[in-house]
C-alpha positions as a printed NumPy array, in Angstrom:
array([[  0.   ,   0.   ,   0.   ],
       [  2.899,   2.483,   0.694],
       [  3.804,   2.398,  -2.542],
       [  0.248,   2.536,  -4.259],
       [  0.33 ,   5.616,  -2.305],
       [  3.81 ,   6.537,  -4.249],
       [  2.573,   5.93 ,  -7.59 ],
       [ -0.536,   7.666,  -6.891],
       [  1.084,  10.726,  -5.883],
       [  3.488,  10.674,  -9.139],
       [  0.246,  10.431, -11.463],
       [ -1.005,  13.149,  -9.66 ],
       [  2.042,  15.407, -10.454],
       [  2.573,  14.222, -13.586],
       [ -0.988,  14.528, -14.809],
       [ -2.206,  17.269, -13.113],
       [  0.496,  19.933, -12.561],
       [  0.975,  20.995, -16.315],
       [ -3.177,  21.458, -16.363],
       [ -2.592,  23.638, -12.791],
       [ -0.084,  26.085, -13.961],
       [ -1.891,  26.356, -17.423],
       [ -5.143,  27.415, -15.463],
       [ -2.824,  30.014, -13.629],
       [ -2.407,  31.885, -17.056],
       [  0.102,  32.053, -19.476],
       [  1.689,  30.892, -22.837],
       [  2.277,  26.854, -23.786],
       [  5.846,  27.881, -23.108],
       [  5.542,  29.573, -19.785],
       [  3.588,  26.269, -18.667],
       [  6.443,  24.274, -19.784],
       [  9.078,  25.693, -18.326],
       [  6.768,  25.951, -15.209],
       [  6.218,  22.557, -14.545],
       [  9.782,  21.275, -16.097],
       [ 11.485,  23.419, -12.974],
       [ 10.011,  21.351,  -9.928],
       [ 11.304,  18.017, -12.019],
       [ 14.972,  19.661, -11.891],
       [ 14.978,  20.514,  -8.375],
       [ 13.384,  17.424,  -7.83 ],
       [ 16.394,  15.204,  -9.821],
       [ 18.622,  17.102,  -7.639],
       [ 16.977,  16.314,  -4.302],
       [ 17.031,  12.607,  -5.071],
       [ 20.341,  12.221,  -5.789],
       [ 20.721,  14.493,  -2.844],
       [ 18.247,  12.119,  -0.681],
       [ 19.785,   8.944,  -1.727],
       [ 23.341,   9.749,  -1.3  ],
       [ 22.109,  10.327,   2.436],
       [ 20.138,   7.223,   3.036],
       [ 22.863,   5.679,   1.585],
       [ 25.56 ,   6.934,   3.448],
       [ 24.034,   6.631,   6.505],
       [ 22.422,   3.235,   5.656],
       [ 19.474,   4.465,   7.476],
       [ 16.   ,   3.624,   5.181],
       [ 12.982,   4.24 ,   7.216],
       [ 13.27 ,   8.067,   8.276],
       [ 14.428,   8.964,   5.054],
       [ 11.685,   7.139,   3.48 ],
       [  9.225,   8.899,   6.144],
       [ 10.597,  12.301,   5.832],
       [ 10.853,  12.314,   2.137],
       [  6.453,  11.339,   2.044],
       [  5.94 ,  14.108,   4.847],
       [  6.96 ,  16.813,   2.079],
       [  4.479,  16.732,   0.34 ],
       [  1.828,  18.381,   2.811],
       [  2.442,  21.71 ,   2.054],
       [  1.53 ,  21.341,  -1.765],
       [ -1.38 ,  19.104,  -0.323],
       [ -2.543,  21.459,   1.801],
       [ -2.136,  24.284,   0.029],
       [ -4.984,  26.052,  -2.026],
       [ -3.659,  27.432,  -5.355],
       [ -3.894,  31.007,  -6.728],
       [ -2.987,  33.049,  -9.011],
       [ -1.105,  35.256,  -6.516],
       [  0.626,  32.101,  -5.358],
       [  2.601,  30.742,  -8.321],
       [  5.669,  31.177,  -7.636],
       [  5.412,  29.817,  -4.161],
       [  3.542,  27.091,  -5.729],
       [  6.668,  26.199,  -8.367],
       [  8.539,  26.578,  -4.829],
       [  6.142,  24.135,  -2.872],
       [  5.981,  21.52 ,  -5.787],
       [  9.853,  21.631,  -6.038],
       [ 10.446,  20.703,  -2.481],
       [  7.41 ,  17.974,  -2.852],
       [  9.02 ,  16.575,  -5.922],
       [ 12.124,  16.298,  -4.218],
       [ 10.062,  14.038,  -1.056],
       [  8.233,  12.06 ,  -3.976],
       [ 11.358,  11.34 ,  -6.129],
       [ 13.533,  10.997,  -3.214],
       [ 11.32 ,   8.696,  -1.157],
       [ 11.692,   6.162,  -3.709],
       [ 15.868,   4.727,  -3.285],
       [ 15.308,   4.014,   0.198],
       [ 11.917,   2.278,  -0.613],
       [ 13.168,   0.067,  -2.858],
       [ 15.857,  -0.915,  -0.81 ],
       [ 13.942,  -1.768,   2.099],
       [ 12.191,  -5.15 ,   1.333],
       [ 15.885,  -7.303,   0.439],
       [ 16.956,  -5.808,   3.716],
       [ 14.335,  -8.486,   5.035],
       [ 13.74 , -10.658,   2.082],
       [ 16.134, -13.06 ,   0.117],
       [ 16.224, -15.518,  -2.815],
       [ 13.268, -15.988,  -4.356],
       [ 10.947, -14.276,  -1.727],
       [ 12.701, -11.439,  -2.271],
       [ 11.993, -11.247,  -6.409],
       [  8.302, -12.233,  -5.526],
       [  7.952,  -9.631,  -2.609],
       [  9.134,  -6.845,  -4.806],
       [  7.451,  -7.911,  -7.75 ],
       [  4.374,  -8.332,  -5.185],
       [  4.605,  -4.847,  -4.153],
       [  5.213,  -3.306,  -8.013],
       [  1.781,  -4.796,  -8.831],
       [ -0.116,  -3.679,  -6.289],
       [  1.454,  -0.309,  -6.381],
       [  0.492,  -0.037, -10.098],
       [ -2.957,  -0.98 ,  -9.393],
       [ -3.381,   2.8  ,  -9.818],
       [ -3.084,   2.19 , -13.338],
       [ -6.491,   0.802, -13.643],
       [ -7.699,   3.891, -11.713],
       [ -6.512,   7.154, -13.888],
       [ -8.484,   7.46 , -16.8  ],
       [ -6.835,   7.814, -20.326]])
């Protein structure tokens, strides 16, 4: 379920955010280069995130802390006024969406091996993609 909840939130961005901005106002271009920023920052911040969880060879907080920031885009309301601190507030949720995903993945063969390990991830991909069915095309 944890990572349904992943995939979920990555449709959601990826869908959605271009169609946000482009409400906001502006040209084709503007929305672009909108909505690529956050995915920059974002790239950074994981490679950032997983160089920590990595170095550290701690999993779970960095997993925890990198799902926890995405609240303030979640709980924000969005406005015109507000873009910029919305490009600001998606950037530092992309980062917790793209950088809770290394220590994720690396948590199940801390605990599973062999064979249960290929079916427990491959388990958890399907389930996780079950969101697939959900977002209409």
């Amino acid at each position: 379920m944890m990572y349904f909840t992943i995939v979920s939130a990555t449709y959601g961005i990826t869908f959605f955010l271009p169609q946000i901005v482009k409400g906001l106002g502006g040209t084709d271009i503007q929305t672009g280069l909108w909505t690529a920023a956050p995915y920059i920052v974002g790239t950074i911040g994981l490679l950032v995130w997983s160089w920590s969880s990595d170095k550290t060879r701690e999993r779970k907080w960095h997993y925890i802390v990198a799902c926890l920031l995405g609240l303030p885009v979640s709980l924000r309301p969005v406005t015109t006024a507000a873009r910029s601190r919305l490009s600001l507030h998606v950037a530092i949720a992309t980062i917790g969406l793209y950088g809770c995903k290394p220590p994720f993945w690396t948590m199940p063969s801390e605990f599973l091996t062999g064979t249960a390990a290929a079916g427990g991830i491959a388990m958890i991909n399907s389930v996780g993609n079950l969101v697939d069915l959900w977002v209409p095309l």
